[in-house]
Coordinates of C-alpha atoms in Angstrom, one line a residue:
Q1 CA 93.9 68.5 93.4
V2 CA 90.8 68.9 95.5
Q3 CA 87.8 70.7 94.0
L4 CA 84.4 71.5 95.4
V5 CA 82.2 73.0 92.7
E6 CA 78.8 74.4 93.7
S7 CA 76.0 74.9 91.3
G8 CA 72.3 75.6 91.3
G9 CA 72.3 79.0 92.7
G10 CA 70.5 82.0 91.2
L11 CA 67.3 84.0 91.7
G12 CA 64.5 82.4 93.6
Q13 CA 61.1 83.8 94.7
Q14 CA 59.9 84.1 98.2
G15 CA 58.1 80.8 99.0
G16 CA 59.8 79.1 96.1
S17 CA 62.5 76.4 95.9
L18 CA 66.1 76.0 94.8
K19 CA 68.4 73.0 94.9
L20 CA 72.1 73.5 95.3
S21 CA 74.7 70.8 94.3
C22 CA 78.3 70.5 95.2
A23 CA 80.4 68.1 93.2
A24 CA 83.6 67.0 94.8
S25 CA 86.8 65.6 93.3
G26 CA 90.2 64.7 94.6
I27 CA 88.9 63.3 97.9
I28 CA 87.5 60.0 99.0
F29 CA 84.1 61.6 99.2
S30 CA 82.3 58.9 101.2
T31 CA 84.7 59.4 104.1
Y32 CA 84.0 63.2 104.4
T33 CA 81.6 65.1 106.5
M34 CA 79.9 67.6 104.2
A35 CA 78.2 70.8 105.0
W36 CA 76.8 74.0 103.6
Y37 CA 77.5 77.4 105.0
R38 CA 76.3 80.8 103.8
Q39 CA 77.4 84.4 104.0
A40 CA 75.1 87.3 103.6
P41 CA 76.4 90.8 102.7
G42 CA 77.9 92.4 105.7
K43 CA 77.5 89.3 107.9
Q44 CA 79.7 86.5 109.1
R45 CA 79.7 83.2 107.4
E46 CA 77.2 80.9 109.2
W47 CA 76.6 77.2 109.2
V48 CA 73.5 75.9 107.4
A49 CA 73.5 72.1 107.5
T50 CA 75.7 69.1 107.8
I51 CA 75.7 65.5 106.7
T52 CA 78.2 63.0 108.1
S53 CA 79.8 60.2 106.3
S54 CA 77.3 57.8 107.8
G55 CA 74.4 60.0 106.7
S56 CA 73.4 61.7 109.9
T57 CA 72.2 65.2 109.3
A58 CA 71.8 68.4 111.3
S59 CA 70.6 71.9 110.3
A60 CA 70.5 75.4 111.8
D61 CA 67.3 76.5 113.4
S62 CA 66.9 79.2 110.8
V63 CA 66.5 76.6 108.0
K64 CA 65.1 73.7 109.9
G65 CA 62.0 72.3 108.2
R66 CA 62.7 74.2 105.0
F67 CA 66.2 73.0 103.9
T68 CA 67.3 69.4 103.5
I69 CA 70.9 68.3 103.0
S70 CA 71.6 65.0 101.3
R71 CA 74.5 63.2 99.6
D72 CA 75.0 60.8 96.7
N73 CA 78.3 59.0 97.3
A74 CA 78.2 57.4 93.9
K75 CA 78.2 60.8 92.3
N76 CA 80.5 62.5 94.9
T77 CA 77.9 65.1 95.3
V78 CA 76.1 66.8 98.2
Y79 CA 72.9 68.6 97.8
L80 CA 70.9 71.3 99.6
Q81 CA 67.2 71.4 98.8
M82 CA 65.9 74.8 99.8
N83 CA 62.1 75.2 100.1
S84 CA 59.9 78.0 101.4
L85 CA 62.6 80.5 100.5
K86 CA 62.7 83.8 102.4
P87 CA 64.5 87.0 101.4
E88 CA 66.8 86.5 104.4
D89 CA 68.1 83.3 102.8
T90 CA 69.9 85.6 100.3
A91 CA 73.6 84.8 100.6
V92 CA 76.6 83.2 99.0
Y93 CA 76.3 79.5 99.8
Y94 CA 79.5 77.5 100.3
C95 CA 80.2 73.8 100.2
Y96 CA 82.4 72.4 103.0
A97 CA 84.2 69.1 103.3
R98 CA 85.9 67.8 106.4
N99 CA 87.9 64.8 107.2
I100 CA 91.3 65.4 108.7
V101 CA 91.6 68.6 106.6
V102 CA 88.9 71.1 105.6
Y103 CA 88.1 72.2 102.0
W104 CA 85.8 74.9 100.8
G105 CA 84.1 75.5 97.5
Q106 CA 84.1 78.9 95.8
G107 CA 80.5 79.6 96.6
T108 CA 77.3 80.1 94.6
Q109 CA 75.0 83.2 94.9
V110 CA 71.4 82.7 96.0
T111 CA 69.1 85.7 95.8
V112 CA 65.5 85.5 97.0
S113 CA 63.2 88.2 95.9
S114 CA 60.1 89.2 97.9

């Protein structure tokens, strides 16, 4: 059974930092492209950042220079380091795994206060 379990969300302050983690099980983690998406209230889910199986990364313009995605294949975990938080970063953050099939985590709430 595949599981993606996010953690690390919560309340952050404007200008502060949070680090999200997503622990994967049931997949050969090192072969998967991993990503983070987010969905704010009343908005569509949007892509945040991606890291491929080879370690290449990309991020949305809205978070570039502030958020960093990384992975630890030994721990089957992908991370999202979020710095310089803004109130508009408030959203539910979802972990995403893709190889031939796609899996989603259940999401973790991030709330940034001004």
